[in-house]
Coordinates of C-alpha atoms in Angstrom, one line a residue:
Chain A
M1 CA 0.0 0.0 0.0
A2 CA 2.8 2.3 0.9
L3 CA 4.3 1.7 -2.6
I4 CA 1.1 2.7 -4.3
N5 CA 1.0 6.0 -2.3
Y6 CA 4.6 6.6 -3.3
F7 CA 3.7 6.3 -7.0
I8 CA 0.6 8.5 -6.6
H9 CA 2.8 11.1 -4.9
L10 CA 5.3 10.9 -7.8
A11 CA 2.5 11.2 -10.3
V12 CA 1.1 14.3 -8.7
L13 CA 4.6 15.9 -8.8
I14 CA 5.0 14.9 -12.4
G15 CA 1.7 16.6 -13.2
I16 CA 2.7 19.8 -11.4
Y17 CA 6.1 19.9 -13.1
A18 CA 4.5 19.1 -16.5
I19 CA 2.4 22.2 -16.2
F20 CA 5.4 24.2 -15.1
T21 CA 7.4 22.9 -18.1
V22 CA 4.6 23.6 -20.6
G23 CA 4.6 27.1 -19.3
L24 CA 8.4 27.5 -19.9
N25 CA 8.0 26.0 -23.3
I26 CA 5.8 28.9 -24.4
A27 CA 8.6 31.4 -23.7
V28 CA 11.7 29.3 -24.6
G29 CA 10.4 26.8 -27.1
F30 CA 7.7 28.7 -29.0
T31 CA 8.9 32.3 -28.7
G32 CA 12.7 31.7 -28.3
L33 CA 13.0 33.8 -25.2
L34 CA 15.5 32.2 -22.8
N35 CA 13.5 32.9 -19.7
L36 CA 15.5 31.9 -16.7
G37 CA 13.1 33.7 -14.5
H38 CA 10.5 30.9 -14.6
V39 CA 11.3 29.6 -11.1
G40 CA 10.6 33.1 -9.9
F41 CA 7.1 33.0 -11.3
F42 CA 6.5 29.5 -9.8
G43 CA 7.6 30.9 -6.4
I44 CA 5.4 34.0 -6.8
G45 CA 2.4 31.8 -7.6
A46 CA 3.2 29.5 -4.6
Y47 CA 3.6 32.4 -2.1
T48 CA 0.6 34.4 -3.4
S49 CA -1.8 31.4 -3.2
A50 CA -0.4 30.2 0.1
L51 CA -0.6 33.6 1.8
L52 CA -4.2 34.3 0.5
A53 CA -5.3 30.8 1.6
L54 CA -3.7 31.3 5.1
A55 CA -5.5 34.6 5.3
G56 CA -8.8 32.7 4.8
V57 CA -9.4 33.3 1.1
P58 CA -11.1 30.3 -0.5
L59 CA -8.8 28.3 -2.8
W60 CA -11.0 28.8 -5.9
I61 CA -10.1 32.5 -5.6
A62 CA -6.5 32.1 -4.2
I63 CA -5.2 29.9 -7.0
P64 CA -6.5 32.0 -9.9
A65 CA -5.3 35.1 -8.1
A66 CA -1.8 33.5 -7.9
A67 CA -2.0 32.8 -11.7
I68 CA -2.9 36.5 -12.3
V69 CA -0.2 37.9 -10.0
A70 CA 2.5 35.6 -11.6
G71 CA 1.2 36.6 -15.0
I72 CA 1.5 40.3 -14.2
S73 CA 5.0 39.7 -12.8
G74 CA 5.8 38.1 -16.2
L75 CA 4.6 41.2 -18.1
V76 CA 6.5 43.5 -15.7
L77 CA 9.7 41.5 -16.2
A78 CA 9.2 41.4 -19.9
L79 CA 8.6 45.1 -20.4
P80 CA 12.2 46.1 -19.9
T81 CA 13.8 42.8 -20.9
A82 CA 12.0 41.6 -24.0
R83 CA 14.0 43.8 -26.3
L84 CA 17.3 42.3 -25.0
K85 CA 19.5 39.8 -26.8
G86 CA 19.1 36.2 -25.7
D87 CA 21.7 35.9 -23.0
Y88 CA 21.1 39.4 -21.5
L89 CA 17.5 38.5 -21.2
A90 CA 18.4 35.2 -19.6
L91 CA 20.6 36.7 -16.9
A92 CA 18.3 39.6 -16.2
A93 CA 15.5 37.1 -15.7
L94 CA 17.7 35.0 -13.5
G95 CA 18.5 38.1 -11.5
F96 CA 14.8 38.7 -11.1
T97 CA 14.4 35.2 -9.6
F98 CA 17.2 35.9 -7.3
I99 CA 15.7 39.1 -6.1
V100 CA 12.2 37.7 -5.6
G101 CA 13.8 35.0 -3.5
S102 CA 15.7 37.6 -1.5
V103 CA 12.5 39.5 -0.9
A104 CA 10.8 36.3 0.3
R105 CA 13.7 35.7 2.7
N106 CA 13.8 39.3 4.0
W107 CA 10.2 40.4 4.2
T108 CA 9.7 38.4 7.3
D109 CA 6.5 40.2 8.4
L110 CA 4.7 38.8 5.4
T111 CA 6.5 35.6 4.5
R112 CA 8.1 34.5 7.8
G113 CA 11.4 34.5 5.9
P114 CA 13.5 31.3 6.0
L115 CA 11.0 29.7 8.4
G116 CA 8.6 29.3 5.5
L117 CA 4.9 29.0 5.6
P118 CA 3.5 25.8 7.2
G119 CA -0.1 24.6 7.3
I120 CA -1.1 25.7 3.8
P121 CA -4.6 24.2 3.2
R122 CA -4.6 21.4 0.6
V123 CA -6.9 21.4 -2.4
V124 CA -8.3 18.1 -1.2
A125 CA -7.1 15.9 1.6
S126 CA -7.0 12.7 -0.4
T127 CA -3.9 12.4 -2.5
P128 CA -5.5 10.1 -5.2
L129 CA -8.2 12.8 -5.7
F130 CA -5.5 15.5 -5.9
L131 CA -3.9 13.4 -8.6
V132 CA -7.2 13.4 -10.6
I133 CA -7.4 17.2 -10.3
V134 CA -3.8 17.7 -11.3
V135 CA -4.2 15.3 -14.3
V136 CA -7.3 17.1 -15.5
L137 CA -5.6 20.5 -15.1
T138 CA -2.5 19.3 -16.9
V139 CA -4.6 18.0 -19.8
I140 CA -6.6 21.3 -20.0
I141 CA -3.5 23.5 -20.0
A142 CA -1.6 21.3 -22.4
L143 CA -4.5 21.3 -24.9
A144 CA -5.0 25.0 -24.4
V145 CA -1.4 25.8 -25.2
H146 CA -1.3 23.3 -28.0
Y147 CA -4.3 25.1 -29.7
L148 CA -3.1 28.6 -28.8
M149 CA 0.1 27.8 -30.7
K150 CA -1.9 27.0 -33.8
T151 CA -3.7 30.3 -33.8
R152 CA -2.5 33.4 -35.6
F153 CA -1.0 34.6 -32.3
G154 CA 0.9 31.4 -31.7
R155 CA 2.2 31.2 -35.2
T156 CA 3.5 34.7 -34.9
L157 CA 5.4 33.8 -31.8
Q158 CA 7.0 30.9 -33.7
A159 CA 7.8 33.3 -36.5
I160 CA 9.5 35.6 -34.0
R161 CA 11.5 32.7 -32.7
D162 CA 12.6 31.7 -36.2
D163 CA 13.3 35.2 -37.6
E164 CA 12.4 38.2 -35.6
L165 CA 13.5 40.7 -38.2
A166 CA 11.3 39.0 -40.8
A167 CA 8.3 39.0 -38.5
A168 CA 8.8 42.7 -37.7
T169 CA 9.2 43.5 -41.4
L170 CA 5.8 41.8 -42.1
G171 CA 4.3 44.3 -39.7
Y172 CA 3.9 42.3 -36.5
N173 CA 4.6 44.0 -33.2
T174 CA 7.2 41.5 -32.1
F175 CA 7.8 43.4 -28.8
L176 CA 4.1 43.1 -27.8
H177 CA 4.0 39.5 -28.8
K178 CA 7.0 38.6 -26.7
V179 CA 5.7 40.5 -23.7
I180 CA 2.3 38.7 -23.9
A181 CA 4.1 35.3 -24.3
M182 CA 6.1 35.9 -21.2
G183 CA 2.9 36.9 -19.4
I184 CA 1.1 33.7 -20.4
S185 CA 4.2 31.6 -19.6
A186 CA 4.5 33.2 -16.1
C187 CA 0.8 32.7 -15.5
I188 CA 1.1 29.0 -16.1
A189 CA 4.2 28.8 -13.8
G190 CA 2.1 30.6 -11.2
I191 CA -0.6 27.9 -11.4
A192 CA 2.0 25.2 -11.0
G193 CA 3.5 27.0 -8.0
A194 CA 0.1 27.4 -6.4
L195 CA -0.7 23.7 -6.9
F196 CA 2.7 22.8 -5.4
A197 CA 2.0 24.9 -2.3
H198 CA -1.5 23.4 -1.9
Y199 CA -0.1 19.9 -2.3
I200 CA 3.0 20.0 -0.1
S201 CA 1.3 22.3 2.4
F202 CA 4.6 24.0 3.2
I203 CA 6.8 26.4 1.2
D204 CA 9.9 28.3 2.1
P205 CA 12.2 30.6 0.0
S206 CA 14.0 27.5 -1.4
V207 CA 11.2 27.4 -4.0
F208 CA 13.1 30.1 -5.7
G209 CA 16.2 28.0 -5.8
I210 CA 18.5 27.6 -8.8
G211 CA 18.2 23.8 -8.4
D212 CA 14.6 24.0 -9.5
L213 CA 15.6 26.1 -12.5
I214 CA 18.0 23.4 -13.7
L215 CA 15.2 20.8 -13.0
V216 CA 12.6 22.5 -15.2
L217 CA 15.2 23.4 -17.9
S218 CA 16.2 19.8 -18.1
M219 CA 12.6 18.8 -18.4
L220 CA 12.0 21.2 -21.2
I221 CA 15.2 20.5 -23.1
V222 CA 15.2 16.7 -22.7
G223 CA 11.5 16.6 -23.8
G224 CA 12.2 19.0 -26.7
L225 CA 11.5 22.6 -27.5
A226 CA 8.1 23.6 -29.0
S227 CA 6.6 20.2 -28.2
I228 CA 3.8 19.9 -25.6
P229 CA 4.0 16.1 -25.4
G230 CA 7.7 16.6 -25.1
S231 CA 7.3 18.8 -22.0
I232 CA 5.1 16.2 -20.4
A233 CA 7.5 13.4 -21.3
G234 CA 10.5 15.4 -20.1
A235 CA 8.9 16.1 -16.7
T236 CA 8.1 12.4 -16.3
I237 CA 11.6 11.2 -17.3
I238 CA 13.5 13.8 -15.3
L239 CA 11.4 13.1 -12.1
L240 CA 11.7 9.4 -12.4
I241 CA 15.4 9.1 -13.2
P242 CA 16.8 9.9 -9.7
E243 CA 14.1 7.8 -7.9
P244 CA 16.1 4.5 -7.9
L245 CA 18.7 6.3 -5.8
R246 CA 16.3 6.0 -2.9
F247 CA 16.1 2.2 -3.2
I248 CA 19.8 1.3 -3.6
G249 CA 20.7 2.4 -0.2
F250 CA 22.3 5.7 -1.2
P251 CA 23.1 7.9 1.9
S252 CA 20.2 10.3 2.2
S253 CA 22.5 13.3 2.7
L254 CA 23.9 12.7 -0.8
I255 CA 20.6 12.2 -2.6
G256 CA 20.1 15.9 -3.0
P257 CA 23.5 16.7 -4.6
M258 CA 23.3 13.5 -6.6
R259 CA 20.0 14.5 -8.1
E260 CA 21.5 17.9 -9.1
I261 CA 24.6 16.2 -10.6
L262 CA 22.4 13.9 -12.6
F263 CA 20.2 16.7 -13.9
A264 CA 23.2 18.8 -14.8
L265 CA 24.8 15.8 -16.6
I266 CA 21.7 15.0 -18.5
L267 CA 21.2 18.6 -19.6
L268 CA 24.9 18.8 -20.7
I269 CA 24.7 15.6 -22.7
I270 CA 21.5 16.7 -24.4
I271 CA 22.7 20.2 -25.4
I272 CA 26.0 18.7 -26.7
Y273 CA 24.7 15.6 -28.5
R274 CA 21.0 16.0 -29.1
P275 CA 19.9 19.6 -29.0
K276 CA 16.5 18.7 -30.3
G277 CA 15.7 16.7 -27.2
I278 CA 13.4 13.6 -27.5
L279 CA 10.4 15.1 -29.2
G280 CA 11.6 18.6 -30.0
K281 CA 10.5 20.5 -33.1
V282 CA 13.4 23.0 -33.2
D283 CA 17.0 23.0 -32.2
L284 CA 17.9 24.9 -29.1
Q285 CA 19.1 28.2 -30.5
Chain B
M1 CA 30.7 64.4 6.4
S2 CA 29.6 62.3 9.3
S3 CA 31.6 59.2 10.1
L4 CA 28.6 57.1 9.3
A5 CA 28.5 58.4 5.8
A6 CA 32.3 57.8 5.5
Q7 CA 31.8 54.2 6.8
L8 CA 29.1 53.5 4.3
I9 CA 31.2 54.8 1.4
T10 CA 34.1 52.7 2.7
N11 CA 31.9 49.6 2.9
G12 CA 30.7 50.5 -0.6
I13 CA 34.2 50.5 -1.9
I14 CA 35.0 47.2 -0.2
A15 CA 31.8 45.6 -1.6
G16 CA 32.6 47.1 -5.0
A17 CA 36.1 45.7 -4.9
I18 CA 34.7 42.2 -4.1
Y19 CA 32.3 42.5 -7.1
A20 CA 35.2 43.7 -9.2
L21 CA 37.2 40.6 -8.4
V22 CA 34.2 38.5 -9.7
A23 CA 33.4 40.7 -12.6
S24 CA 37.0 40.8 -14.0
G25 CA 37.2 37.1 -14.7
F26 CA 33.5 36.9 -15.9
S27 CA 34.0 39.8 -18.2
L28 CA 37.3 38.5 -19.5
I29 CA 35.6 35.4 -20.8
Y30 CA 32.7 37.4 -22.2
N31 CA 35.2 39.6 -24.1
V32 CA 37.0 36.8 -25.7
T33 CA 34.4 34.0 -26.2
K34 CA 31.3 36.2 -26.3
F35 CA 29.3 34.2 -23.9
M36 CA 28.3 34.7 -20.3
N37 CA 30.1 32.1 -18.3
F38 CA 27.8 31.6 -15.4
A39 CA 30.0 28.8 -14.1
H40 CA 32.5 31.5 -13.2
G41 CA 30.7 31.7 -9.8
A42 CA 31.1 28.0 -9.3
T43 CA 34.8 28.2 -10.2
L44 CA 35.2 30.9 -7.6
A45 CA 33.5 28.8 -5.0
L46 CA 35.7 25.9 -5.9
G47 CA 38.7 28.1 -5.4
A48 CA 37.5 29.1 -2.0
Y49 CA 36.9 25.5 -1.0
F50 CA 40.3 24.4 -2.4
M51 CA 41.9 27.0 -0.2
F52 CA 39.8 25.9 2.8
A53 CA 40.9 22.3 2.2
F54 CA 44.6 23.1 1.9
V55 CA 44.6 25.4 4.9
S56 CA 42.7 22.9 7.1
G57 CA 45.1 20.3 5.8
H58 CA 47.9 22.3 7.4
V59 CA 49.5 23.3 4.1
P60 CA 51.5 26.5 4.8
F61 CA 49.4 29.6 3.9
W62 CA 51.4 30.8 0.9
A63 CA 51.8 27.3 -0.5
A64 CA 48.0 26.8 -0.1
I65 CA 47.4 29.9 -2.3
I66 CA 49.7 28.6 -5.0
L67 CA 48.1 25.1 -4.9
T68 CA 44.6 26.7 -5.0
L69 CA 45.6 28.7 -8.1
I70 CA 46.9 25.6 -9.9
A71 CA 44.0 23.4 -8.9
T72 CA 41.4 26.0 -9.9
V73 CA 43.0 26.7 -13.3
I74 CA 43.0 22.9 -14.0
A75 CA 39.3 22.7 -13.0
G76 CA 38.5 25.6 -15.2
E77 CA 40.3 24.1 -18.1
V78 CA 38.6 20.8 -17.7
V79 CA 35.2 22.6 -17.8
N80 CA 36.3 24.4 -21.0
R81 CA 37.4 21.2 -22.7
V82 CA 34.5 19.0 -21.6
V83 CA 31.6 21.4 -21.9
Y84 CA 32.4 24.4 -24.0
K85 CA 34.7 23.0 -26.6
P86 CA 32.2 20.4 -27.9
L87 CA 29.5 23.2 -27.9
R88 CA 31.8 25.5 -29.9
K89 CA 32.5 22.7 -32.3
R90 CA 28.8 22.4 -33.2
K91 CA 28.6 26.2 -33.4
A92 CA 26.1 26.5 -30.5
S93 CA 24.7 29.9 -29.9
T94 CA 25.7 32.0 -26.9
A95 CA 22.4 31.2 -25.3
V96 CA 23.2 27.4 -25.5
L97 CA 26.6 28.1 -24.0
L98 CA 24.9 30.0 -21.2
I99 CA 22.7 26.9 -20.5
G100 CA 25.8 24.8 -20.6
S101 CA 27.6 27.1 -18.1
L102 CA 24.5 27.0 -15.9
S103 CA 24.6 23.2 -15.9
A104 CA 28.3 23.2 -15.2
M105 CA 27.7 25.6 -12.3
I106 CA 25.0 23.4 -10.8
F107 CA 27.3 20.4 -11.3
V108 CA 30.2 22.0 -9.5
N109 CA 28.0 23.4 -6.7
A110 CA 26.6 19.9 -6.1
I111 CA 30.1 18.4 -6.1
I112 CA 31.1 20.9 -3.4
L113 CA 28.0 20.1 -1.4
A114 CA 28.6 16.4 -1.7
I115 CA 32.3 16.7 -0.6
W116 CA 32.2 19.5 2.0
G117 CA 28.6 19.5 3.1
A118 CA 26.1 22.3 3.5
D119 CA 27.4 23.9 6.7
I120 CA 29.3 27.1 6.6
K121 CA 33.1 26.9 6.5
T122 CA 35.7 29.5 7.4
I123 CA 39.3 29.8 6.2
Q124 CA 41.6 30.3 9.1
L125 CA 44.1 33.1 8.6
P126 CA 47.6 32.3 10.0
W127 CA 47.7 35.7 11.7
Q128 CA 45.3 38.1 13.3
N129 CA 43.3 40.2 10.8
P130 CA 44.1 43.7 11.9
V131 CA 41.3 46.3 12.3
L132 CA 42.4 49.7 11.2
N133 CA 40.7 52.9 12.5
I134 CA 41.1 55.7 10.0
G135 CA 39.4 58.8 11.3
G136 CA 36.6 56.8 12.8
V137 CA 36.2 54.5 9.7
L138 CA 36.8 50.9 10.5
I139 CA 38.5 48.7 7.9
T140 CA 40.3 45.3 8.2
G141 CA 43.6 44.3 6.7
V142 CA 41.9 41.7 4.5
Q143 CA 39.5 44.4 3.2
V144 CA 42.5 46.7 2.4
T145 CA 44.1 43.7 0.5
I146 CA 40.9 43.1 -1.4
I147 CA 40.7 46.8 -2.5
M148 CA 44.4 46.8 -3.5
V149 CA 44.1 43.5 -5.4
A150 CA 41.1 44.8 -7.3
A151 CA 43.0 48.0 -8.2
V152 CA 46.0 46.0 -9.4
L153 CA 43.7 43.8 -11.5
L154 CA 42.0 46.8 -13.0
L155 CA 45.4 48.2 -14.2
G156 CA 46.8 44.8 -15.1
L157 CA 43.9 43.7 -17.2
W158 CA 43.7 47.0 -18.9
L159 CA 47.4 46.7 -19.9
L160 CA 47.0 43.1 -20.9
M161 CA 44.0 43.8 -23.2
K162 CA 45.2 47.0 -24.7
R163 CA 48.9 46.7 -24.8
S164 CA 50.2 43.1 -24.8
R165 CA 50.4 40.9 -27.9
L166 CA 48.3 38.3 -26.1
G167 CA 45.6 40.8 -25.4
I168 CA 45.5 42.0 -28.9
A169 CA 45.3 38.4 -30.2
M170 CA 42.4 37.8 -27.7
R171 CA 40.6 40.8 -29.0
A172 CA 41.2 39.7 -32.5
V173 CA 39.5 36.4 -31.8
M174 CA 36.6 38.3 -30.2
N175 CA 36.2 40.6 -33.1
N176 CA 36.4 38.1 -35.9
K177 CA 37.4 34.5 -35.3
E178 CA 37.8 33.7 -39.0
V179 CA 40.0 36.6 -39.8
A180 CA 42.1 36.0 -36.6
Q181 CA 42.6 32.5 -37.8
T182 CA 43.9 33.6 -41.2
V183 CA 46.6 35.7 -39.6
G184 CA 47.8 32.7 -37.6
I185 CA 46.0 33.0 -34.3
D186 CA 44.7 29.7 -33.0
P187 CA 41.3 30.5 -31.4
E188 CA 41.1 27.3 -29.4
R189 CA 44.5 28.2 -27.8
M190 CA 43.2 31.7 -27.1
Y191 CA 40.1 30.2 -25.4
S192 CA 42.3 27.9 -23.3
I193 CA 44.5 30.8 -22.2
T194 CA 41.4 33.0 -21.5
F195 CA 39.9 30.2 -19.3
A196 CA 43.1 29.7 -17.5
L197 CA 43.4 33.4 -16.8
S198 CA 39.8 33.7 -15.8
S199 CA 40.0 30.7 -13.5
A200 CA 43.1 32.1 -11.9
L201 CA 41.1 35.4 -11.3
A202 CA 38.3 33.3 -9.9
A203 CA 40.7 31.6 -7.5
V204 CA 42.1 34.9 -6.3
A205 CA 38.5 36.1 -5.8
G206 CA 37.5 32.9 -4.1
I207 CA 40.5 33.0 -1.7
L208 CA 39.9 36.7 -0.7
I209 CA 36.1 36.5 -0.5
G210 CA 36.4 33.1 1.3
I211 CA 38.6 34.8 4.0
E212 CA 36.5 38.0 4.2
Q213 CA 33.1 36.2 4.3
N214 CA 32.1 32.6 4.9
L215 CA 32.1 29.6 2.6
H216 CA 28.9 27.9 1.5
P217 CA 28.4 25.7 -1.6
T218 CA 26.3 28.2 -3.5
M219 CA 28.3 31.3 -2.6
G220 CA 29.3 31.8 -6.2
T221 CA 25.8 32.1 -7.6
A222 CA 25.0 35.3 -5.8
L223 CA 28.4 36.7 -6.5
V224 CA 28.3 36.0 -10.3
I225 CA 24.9 37.8 -10.5
K226 CA 26.6 40.8 -8.8
G227 CA 29.6 40.5 -11.1
F228 CA 27.3 40.4 -14.1
T229 CA 25.4 43.5 -12.8
G230 CA 28.7 45.3 -12.3
A231 CA 29.8 44.3 -15.8
V232 CA 26.5 45.6 -17.3
V233 CA 26.8 48.9 -15.4
G234 CA 30.3 49.4 -16.6
G235 CA 29.9 48.0 -20.1
M236 CA 30.2 44.3 -20.9
V237 CA 32.6 44.9 -23.8
S238 CA 35.4 46.3 -21.6
V239 CA 37.1 44.5 -18.7
P240 CA 38.2 47.7 -17.0
G241 CA 34.6 49.0 -17.5
A242 CA 33.3 45.9 -15.8
I243 CA 35.5 46.6 -12.8
M244 CA 34.5 50.2 -12.6
G245 CA 30.9 49.2 -12.9
S246 CA 31.3 46.8 -10.0
L247 CA 32.7 49.6 -7.8
I248 CA 29.6 51.7 -8.6
L249 CA 27.4 48.8 -7.8
G250 CA 29.1 48.3 -4.4
L251 CA 28.7 52.0 -3.6
A252 CA 25.1 52.1 -4.7
E253 CA 24.2 49.1 -2.6
N254 CA 25.9 50.4 0.5
I255 CA 24.9 54.1 0.2
G256 CA 21.3 52.9 -0.6
I257 CA 21.0 51.4 2.9
W258 CA 21.1 54.9 4.3
W259 CA 17.5 54.9 3.2
L260 CA 16.5 51.3 3.0
P261 CA 16.8 48.3 5.4
S262 CA 20.1 46.4 4.7
G263 CA 18.2 43.2 3.5
Y264 CA 17.3 45.2 0.4
K265 CA 20.9 45.5 -0.9
D266 CA 20.1 42.9 -3.6
A267 CA 17.0 44.8 -4.6
I268 CA 19.1 47.9 -5.1
A269 CA 21.5 45.9 -7.3
F270 CA 18.6 44.6 -9.3
A271 CA 17.0 48.0 -9.8
L272 CA 20.4 49.3 -11.1
L273 CA 20.7 46.3 -13.4
F274 CA 17.2 47.0 -14.8
I275 CA 17.8 50.8 -15.2
F276 CA 21.0 50.1 -17.2
L277 CA 19.5 47.3 -19.4
L278 CA 16.6 49.7 -20.1
V279 CA 18.3 53.0 -20.6
R280 CA 21.9 52.3 -21.3
P281 CA 22.5 48.6 -22.2
Q282 CA 26.0 49.4 -23.4
G283 CA 27.0 50.5 -19.9
L284 CA 28.8 53.6 -18.8
F285 CA 32.0 53.0 -20.6
G286 CA 30.9 50.8 -23.5
K287 CA 30.3 52.0 -27.0
K288 CA 26.8 51.5 -28.5
T289 CA 26.6 48.3 -30.5
R290 CA 23.8 46.7 -32.3
E291 CA 23.7 43.7 -30.0
A292 CA 23.5 45.1 -26.6

């Protein structure tokens, strides 16, 4: 029975991270914006929803509010950075994550700082039921993004990724498209963050950690850019790979670093030898 | 000027010198290879931990410094060979190189965590760190050393890049790799030299920062962001500019806490980064280019 619960727990996490990765795919895979601030939006979503819920706001308001706050943060970050060249944008976005994390650590009156927020209400008490909700949400978000990318708006994003100058020459407002793409991407990250908070029931400033960034980047790049099934496959593979470490009697203090070493190695191997990932449509540019 | 203001400005110069130590190596790599080597922070942390390991292994202090320099340069070169060379070979973009460097950074951080653990370490100085009182302003001997080393680096790197044959060859590779090749410069050799030099700078920074502050496995991440910010403020395309920018960043952070709680130093740095990216992406000392 314990084993079943363990697999259900893993499946819930896979669902949450699949949503997280699909969100990142909008920015990186479809629009070509190397957004390293994605973890920041996840954290903003987690903290917003958790704080609202702890203040007594019902979850059906708290979670959408988290999505909106994260989405707005995405727009705000994109306004000054969307014009920047790839790696400038990447580092500015990473700096953003870093600062949001520092605010979460320092604004102790609101966030309790490094102590974190315990006792966040769960969406439902039963984990199997939670799994059903996460799966349904994953499917809805994956399909929504899939169809969004087939619309005129989505195709424009992909045109910007492939040749921004050409898209601009054809009269598309590439800046506006990039800003909106970042907003949607951040909004989905916020949903994933809120679900995470309401599943684990505890968050602390480590949700802004750089370890999670490498996790979601590996999921995206291993799965493949601009592929929604790829993102889901990537989240599944990356979360399952380190799990055997638990069963072969690995010292528990080394599991954390070993996981990160594994993710970093997988990411390096993919970008060196197979930049398309497993199901990717485009090479990592 | 009150002594508090003088102290804040002094603290700003100390912080600025620390960021300059980080920014110098970071910006050197950017200037020759044109990508942002995030792993520079991890190289720096590795340098600090090497120093810690040698000193706690009772290696004499000066020998420990030399061993740390050698070990860090080797580690930097290994990362260059194993990660960046294959990526350059398949003509990966700078964004992909950035992801590669991020992976390398996580990798090195995790190795440090696995070997030395998560608890904070300190490097024991063989002598007492003197505290000087200059007209009411307090500054330690280590801090004076950091400022002096940063100043020497500023001058040394400026001379290297502008005046020496090596620097000219490096800048040739940066400007146009193909043309540089036709006049007999081997870009891969230049990249190796650049990484060696940058890793040595990381080791110097790691040793000094390790002595001044404490060691923890992810210490390099915060520092490389500050180094990057300093480089953006000063102008990414010039190593001396990056060092000057770091000084300005350190001053801004420390003078800013005159008005704001000290926990918000990072937020001041971030605001500065955003203002520059928005208004003057080429930095204070950089020339306007189409890329920035």
